[in-house]
Coordinates of C-alpha atoms and ligand atoms in Angstrom, one line a residue:
M1 CA 101.8 126.5 126.7
T2 CA 105.2 125.5 128.2
G3 CA 105.4 122.1 129.8
A4 CA 107.4 121.7 133.1
P5 CA 110.2 119.2 132.6
E6 CA 111.0 118.6 129.0
T7 CA 110.3 115.0 128.4
I8 CA 110.0 115.0 124.6
P9 CA 110.9 111.7 122.8
L10 CA 114.1 113.2 121.4
F11 CA 115.5 114.0 124.9
R12 CA 114.3 110.6 126.2
R13 CA 116.3 108.9 123.4
F14 CA 119.3 111.2 123.8
P15 CA 119.4 112.5 127.4
S16 CA 122.7 114.3 126.7
L17 CA 120.8 116.7 124.4
A18 CA 118.4 118.0 127.0
G19 CA 119.8 121.3 128.2
R20 CA 122.3 121.5 125.3
V21 CA 119.7 121.9 122.5
P22 CA 117.3 124.7 123.2
H23 CA 113.7 123.7 123.2
V24 CA 110.4 125.4 124.1
A25 CA 107.2 123.3 124.3
L26 CA 104.5 124.4 121.8
V27 CA 103.2 121.0 120.5
R28 CA 100.5 119.0 122.1
R29 CA 102.1 115.6 122.0
P30 CA 101.5 113.0 120.9
T31 CA 99.3 114.1 118.0
P32 CA 96.7 111.4 117.4
V33 CA 96.9 108.6 114.9
Q34 CA 93.7 107.5 113.1
R35 CA 92.7 104.8 110.6
F36 CA 90.9 105.8 107.5
E37 CA 89.6 104.2 104.3
I38 CA 90.7 105.8 101.1
G39 CA 91.0 104.5 97.6
G40 CA 90.1 101.0 99.0
A41 CA 93.3 100.8 100.9
E42 CA 93.7 100.6 104.7
T43 CA 95.6 103.7 105.7
W44 CA 96.5 105.6 108.8
V45 CA 96.9 109.3 109.3
K46 CA 99.2 111.2 111.7
R47 CA 97.1 114.2 112.8
D48 CA 99.7 116.9 112.9
D49 CA 96.9 119.2 111.7
L50 CA 96.1 119.3 115.4
S51 CA 99.7 119.8 116.5
A52 CA 99.1 123.0 118.5
E53 CA 96.7 125.8 119.5
P54 CA 95.8 128.2 118.1
Y55 CA 97.6 127.1 114.9
G56 CA 98.7 123.6 114.1
G57 CA 100.4 121.9 111.1
N58 CA 104.0 120.8 110.7
K59 CA 105.9 124.1 111.2
V60 CA 105.2 124.2 115.0
R61 CA 107.4 121.2 115.6
K62 CA 110.4 123.0 114.0
L63 CA 109.6 126.3 115.8
E64 CA 110.0 124.6 119.2
F65 CA 113.7 124.5 118.5
L66 CA 114.1 127.6 116.3
L67 CA 112.3 130.0 118.6
A68 CA 114.0 128.5 121.7
E69 CA 117.3 129.3 120.0
A70 CA 116.1 132.9 119.2
L71 CA 115.3 133.4 122.9
A72 CA 118.6 131.8 123.9
Q73 CA 120.4 134.3 121.7
G74 CA 118.5 137.2 123.3
A75 CA 116.8 138.2 120.1
T76 CA 113.8 140.5 120.3
E77 CA 112.7 140.1 116.7
T78 CA 112.4 137.2 114.2
V79 CA 112.6 137.4 110.4
T80 CA 111.5 134.6 108.1
F81 CA 110.7 134.1 104.5
G82 CA 108.0 132.5 102.4
A83 CA 105.4 132.9 99.7
A84 CA 102.5 135.3 100.3
G85 CA 100.3 132.6 101.7
S86 CA 103.1 130.9 103.7
N87 CA 101.8 128.6 106.5
H88 CA 105.3 128.8 107.9
A89 CA 105.4 132.6 108.1
L90 CA 102.0 132.5 109.8
A91 CA 103.1 129.8 112.3
T92 CA 106.3 131.8 113.0
A93 CA 104.3 135.0 113.6
V94 CA 101.8 133.3 115.9
Y95 CA 104.4 131.5 118.1
A96 CA 107.1 134.3 118.0
R97 CA 104.4 136.6 119.4
S98 CA 103.4 134.2 122.0
L99 CA 107.0 134.1 123.2
G100 CA 107.3 137.9 123.3
L101 CA 109.3 138.2 120.0
R102 CA 108.3 140.6 117.2
P103 CA 107.9 138.7 113.9
I104 CA 108.8 140.1 110.5
S105 CA 107.7 138.1 107.4
L106 CA 109.3 138.7 104.1
L107 CA 107.1 137.4 101.4
A108 CA 107.3 136.5 97.7
P109 CA 104.6 136.3 95.0
Q110 CA 102.6 133.1 94.4
P111 CA 99.4 132.0 92.7
N112 CA 96.3 133.4 94.4
A113 CA 94.2 131.2 96.6
A114 CA 91.6 131.7 99.4
Y115 CA 94.2 130.4 101.9
V116 CA 96.6 133.2 100.9
R117 CA 94.0 135.8 101.9
R118 CA 93.3 134.0 105.2
N119 CA 96.9 133.6 106.1
L120 CA 97.7 137.2 105.3
L121 CA 94.8 138.4 107.5
A122 CA 95.8 136.1 110.3
Q123 CA 99.4 137.5 110.2
L124 CA 98.0 141.0 110.4
A125 CA 95.8 140.0 113.3
V126 CA 98.7 138.7 115.4
G127 CA 100.7 141.8 114.7
A128 CA 103.3 140.5 112.2
D129 CA 105.3 143.0 110.3
V130 CA 104.4 141.8 106.8
R131 CA 106.7 142.9 103.9
L132 CA 107.3 142.0 100.3
F133 CA 110.5 141.3 98.5
H134 CA 111.5 144.1 96.2
D135 CA 110.9 143.3 92.5
G136 CA 113.7 141.0 91.2
E137 CA 115.5 141.0 94.6
S138 CA 117.0 137.7 95.7
R139 CA 116.2 136.2 99.1
E140 CA 119.8 136.7 100.2
R141 CA 119.9 140.4 99.3
A142 CA 116.5 141.0 100.8
A143 CA 117.6 139.4 104.0
V144 CA 120.8 141.4 104.3
R145 CA 118.9 144.6 103.6
L146 CA 116.3 143.9 106.2
L147 CA 118.9 142.8 108.9
R148 CA 120.8 146.0 108.4
E149 CA 117.7 148.1 108.6
R150 CA 116.6 146.5 111.8
E151 CA 120.0 146.6 113.4
A152 CA 120.2 150.3 112.6
E153 CA 116.8 150.8 114.2
T154 CA 116.9 148.5 117.2
G155 CA 120.6 148.0 117.8
R156 CA 120.2 144.2 117.2
R157 CA 119.8 141.9 114.3
P158 CA 116.6 139.9 114.2
F159 CA 116.9 136.1 114.6
V160 CA 116.7 134.5 111.1
V161 CA 114.3 131.6 111.0
A162 CA 115.2 129.6 107.9
M163 CA 112.8 129.3 105.0
G164 CA 110.2 126.8 106.0
G165 CA 112.0 126.3 109.3
S166 CA 114.2 123.8 107.5
S167 CA 117.6 124.3 109.0
P168 CA 119.2 121.3 110.7
L169 CA 118.0 122.7 114.1
G170 CA 114.4 123.0 112.9
T171 CA 114.6 119.6 111.3
L172 CA 115.2 118.1 114.8
G173 CA 111.5 118.7 115.3
F174 CA 110.7 115.9 112.9
V175 CA 113.4 113.6 114.3
D176 CA 111.4 114.0 117.5
A177 CA 108.2 113.4 115.6
A178 CA 109.4 110.1 114.2
L179 CA 110.4 109.0 117.8
E180 CA 106.9 110.0 118.9
L181 CA 105.4 107.8 116.2
A182 CA 107.7 104.9 117.2
E183 CA 106.3 105.2 120.7
Q184 CA 102.8 105.0 119.4
I185 CA 103.6 102.0 117.3
E186 CA 105.2 100.4 120.3
A187 CA 102.1 101.1 122.3
G188 CA 100.0 99.3 119.7
E189 CA 98.1 102.4 118.6
L190 CA 98.8 101.7 114.9
P191 CA 100.6 98.9 113.0
L192 CA 104.2 99.5 111.7
P193 CA 103.7 101.3 108.4
D194 CA 105.5 100.1 105.3
L195 CA 105.2 103.5 103.7
L196 CA 104.9 107.0 105.0
Y197 CA 103.7 109.7 102.6
V198 CA 104.7 113.3 103.3
P199 CA 105.0 116.5 101.3
L200 CA 108.5 117.7 100.3
G201 CA 108.6 121.5 100.4
S202 CA 111.6 123.0 102.2
M203 CA 112.4 119.4 103.1
G204 CA 112.8 119.6 106.9
T205 CA 109.7 117.5 107.6
A206 CA 110.8 114.6 105.3
A207 CA 114.5 114.9 106.3
G208 CA 113.6 114.7 110.1
L209 CA 111.3 111.8 109.6
I210 CA 113.9 109.9 107.5
L211 CA 116.5 110.4 110.2
G212 CA 114.2 109.8 113.1
L213 CA 112.9 106.5 111.7
R214 CA 116.4 105.3 111.4
V215 CA 117.2 106.4 115.0
A216 CA 114.1 104.5 116.1
G217 CA 115.2 101.4 114.1
L218 CA 112.0 101.4 112.0
P219 CA 112.2 100.1 108.4
T220 CA 109.3 102.4 107.2
R221 CA 110.0 103.9 103.7
V222 CA 109.4 107.6 103.4
V223 CA 107.7 108.7 100.2
A224 CA 108.5 112.4 99.9
V225 CA 106.2 114.1 97.4
R226 CA 107.9 117.1 95.9
V227 CA 105.7 120.3 95.8
T228 CA 108.4 122.9 95.3
P229 CA 110.6 123.5 92.2
L230 CA 113.8 121.4 91.8
E231 CA 115.9 124.4 92.8
W232 CA 114.5 124.0 96.3
A233 CA 114.1 120.2 96.7
D234 CA 115.6 117.1 95.1
E235 CA 117.3 113.9 96.2
A236 CA 120.8 115.4 96.7
K237 CA 119.4 118.3 98.8
L238 CA 117.3 116.0 100.9
A239 CA 120.2 113.6 101.6
A240 CA 122.4 116.6 102.5
L241 CA 119.8 117.9 105.0
V242 CA 119.5 114.5 106.6
A243 CA 123.3 114.3 106.9
E244 CA 123.6 117.8 108.4
T245 CA 121.0 117.1 110.9
A246 CA 122.7 113.9 111.9
K247 CA 125.9 115.9 112.3
L248 CA 124.2 118.4 114.5
L249 CA 122.9 115.6 116.8
R250 CA 126.3 114.1 117.1
A251 CA 127.9 117.5 117.7
A252 CA 125.4 118.0 120.5
G253 CA 126.5 114.8 122.1
A254 CA 124.0 112.3 120.8
E255 CA 125.4 108.8 120.2
L256 CA 124.3 108.0 116.7
A257 CA 125.5 105.1 114.7
E258 CA 126.2 105.6 111.0
V259 CA 122.9 106.3 109.4
P260 CA 122.3 103.1 107.4
A261 CA 121.3 103.2 103.7
L262 CA 118.4 105.6 103.6
A263 CA 115.0 104.1 102.9
W264 CA 113.2 106.9 101.1
E265 CA 112.3 108.2 97.6
V266 CA 111.3 111.5 96.2
R267 CA 108.2 111.6 93.9
H268 CA 108.3 114.3 91.2
D269 CA 105.2 113.5 89.2
L270 CA 102.6 115.4 91.2
F271 CA 104.2 118.8 91.3
G272 CA 102.4 120.3 88.3
E273 CA 103.3 123.7 86.8
E274 CA 104.7 125.6 89.7
Y275 CA 104.7 126.0 93.5
A276 CA 101.2 126.5 94.9
R277 CA 99.6 126.0 91.5
F278 CA 96.8 123.5 92.2
T279 CA 96.5 120.5 89.9
S280 CA 93.4 118.4 89.1
A281 CA 95.1 115.3 90.6
G282 CA 95.8 117.3 93.8
M283 CA 92.3 118.6 94.1
A284 CA 91.0 115.0 93.6
G285 CA 93.3 114.1 96.5
V286 CA 91.7 116.9 98.6
E287 CA 88.2 115.7 97.7
A288 CA 88.9 112.0 98.5
A289 CA 90.4 113.1 101.8
R290 CA 87.3 115.2 102.6
T291 CA 85.0 112.2 102.3
A292 CA 87.3 110.5 104.8
G293 CA 86.9 113.5 107.2
M294 CA 90.2 115.2 106.5
H295 CA 90.7 118.9 105.6
L296 CA 93.6 119.1 103.0
E297 CA 94.6 121.8 100.6
G298 CA 96.0 122.2 97.0
T299 CA 99.6 123.3 97.6
Y300 CA 101.0 120.4 99.7
T301 CA 98.7 117.8 101.2
G302 CA 96.4 117.4 98.2
K303 CA 99.3 116.6 95.9
T304 CA 100.7 114.2 98.5
M305 CA 97.3 112.4 98.9
A306 CA 97.2 112.2 95.1
A307 CA 100.5 110.2 95.2
L308 CA 99.0 107.8 97.8
L309 CA 95.8 107.4 95.8
A310 CA 97.8 106.7 92.6
D311 CA 99.9 104.0 94.4
A312 CA 96.7 102.5 96.0
R313 CA 95.2 102.2 92.5
S314 CA 98.3 100.6 91.0
G315 CA 98.7 98.2 93.8
A316 CA 102.0 99.7 95.0
L317 CA 100.8 100.0 98.6
G318 CA 101.1 96.3 99.3
G319 CA 99.4 94.6 102.2
S320 CA 100.5 96.3 105.4
G321 CA 100.1 99.7 106.8
T322 CA 100.5 103.0 105.0
L323 CA 100.7 106.3 106.9
F324 CA 99.8 109.7 105.6
W325 CA 101.4 112.5 107.6
D326 CA 98.8 115.4 107.7
T327 CA 101.0 118.6 107.8
Y328 CA 98.2 121.1 107.3
S329 CA 96.6 122.9 110.2
S330 CA 92.9 122.3 110.5
R331 CA 92.4 124.9 113.2
D332 CA 89.8 127.6 112.5
L333 CA 91.4 131.0 112.2
G334 CA 88.1 132.9 111.9
F335 CA 88.5 134.4 115.4
L336 CA 91.7 136.0 114.1
T337 CA 90.8 137.0 110.6
A338 CA 87.3 138.4 111.3
A339 CA 88.6 141.6 112.8
A340 CA 91.5 142.1 110.3
D341 CA 91.2 144.5 107.3
W342 CA 93.2 143.6 104.2
R343 CA 93.5 147.3 103.4
D344 CA 96.0 147.5 106.3
L345 CA 98.4 145.1 104.4
P346 CA 101.3 146.5 102.3
E347 CA 100.4 147.4 98.8
G348 CA 101.6 144.3 97.0
C349 CA 99.6 142.1 99.3
R350 CA 96.3 143.8 98.7
A351 CA 96.2 142.5 95.1
Y352 CA 95.4 139.0 96.5
F353 CA 92.1 140.4 97.8
T354 CA 91.1 142.2 94.6
E355 CA 92.4 139.8 92.0
P356 CA 90.6 136.4 91.2
L357 CA 91.6 133.1 92.8
Q358 CA 93.4 130.6 90.6
E359 CA 91.1 128.4 88.6
L360 CA 91.1 125.2 90.6
D361 CA 90.5 127.0 94.0
S362 CA 86.8 126.5 94.9
Ligands
PLP401 C1 105.5 123.9 104.8 C2 104.5 122.8 104.6 C3 104.8 121.5 104.1 C4 106.2 121.2 103.7 O1 107.1 120.9 104.7 P1 108.7 121.1 104.5 O2 109.2 120.7 105.8 O3 108.8 122.5 104.2 O4 109.1 120.2 103.4 C5 103.9 120.6 104.0 N1 102.6 120.8 104.3 C6 102.2 122.0 104.7 C7 100.7 122.3 105.0 C8 103.1 123.1 104.9 O5 102.7 124.3 105.3

């Protein structure tokens, strides 16, 4: 799983970073790019659903930097946060384990869905220590409580992996991803896209792509489709994460000209009622993608595809290329979940297996 010399695009672009920024290879790069027909428009997809084995999706790119930092700090455990069905908590558990770290996931309630059950079982199967927030407890308080508990027990604090992996360090994973895309464009694998559609959750994916496209000198405009509440994601927070990540790069020795006027927008109209509550537009996005051979879901990628479809219909896509960044792992987790028993989960998690799924989940 670990490649010999680290020749990722980020280190090729900024050689001074290699050795100064911790990195462990988890991603199979480059992820493929493919053309597909959807909504009558010519569109391309960046297949980050295949980013890694045994679990892909967007979080693995961030974890290459975050888990390398955990190892560099001599941590023996990680703790991270998310909703009950968090893809991020699962990815962290899978790859922390593979690097010899003991993962703890601190989870919050969310609308029920089949993927929540699958992700909880998969976390159990890889040996994650799955816990729930206490009722009414803030993330900050829960984190402090847990860090103290673990320090008392093991003598060390666990390494804290930011929510969604979206610290500036984790965001470097998507600066690297944008440089990877630039190499593919340069090699003629796909045309230069005018627009790049990506979900906006904890924001690291969009922020890294926005910054990385500027570093690569590409004029592609990022359409970040908000799928989390405004308290997590908005224009000001996204701009701040882009700026902090640029600062981290400079502090690590990268020569980076002023980031020019940022070419991006946040779309707010596909969010729906709440995080992880599926919408009919989002599920139509999932269905349209299915006929084009893609496996999307209702929390992130379906809503993002719905934005692309709406823009295709209204003629806003224009003539040249559009790129959809597929952030959702399409790897089959059956080999993990088959042997896991939901009755082994902590009490609050078991309700997801006994209570009905939300209405739009089929
Ligand atoms: C976490 C996640 C996102 C959102 O990415 P952020 O970097 O948190 O904005 C998008 N798609 C999927 C499938 C995810 O799991």
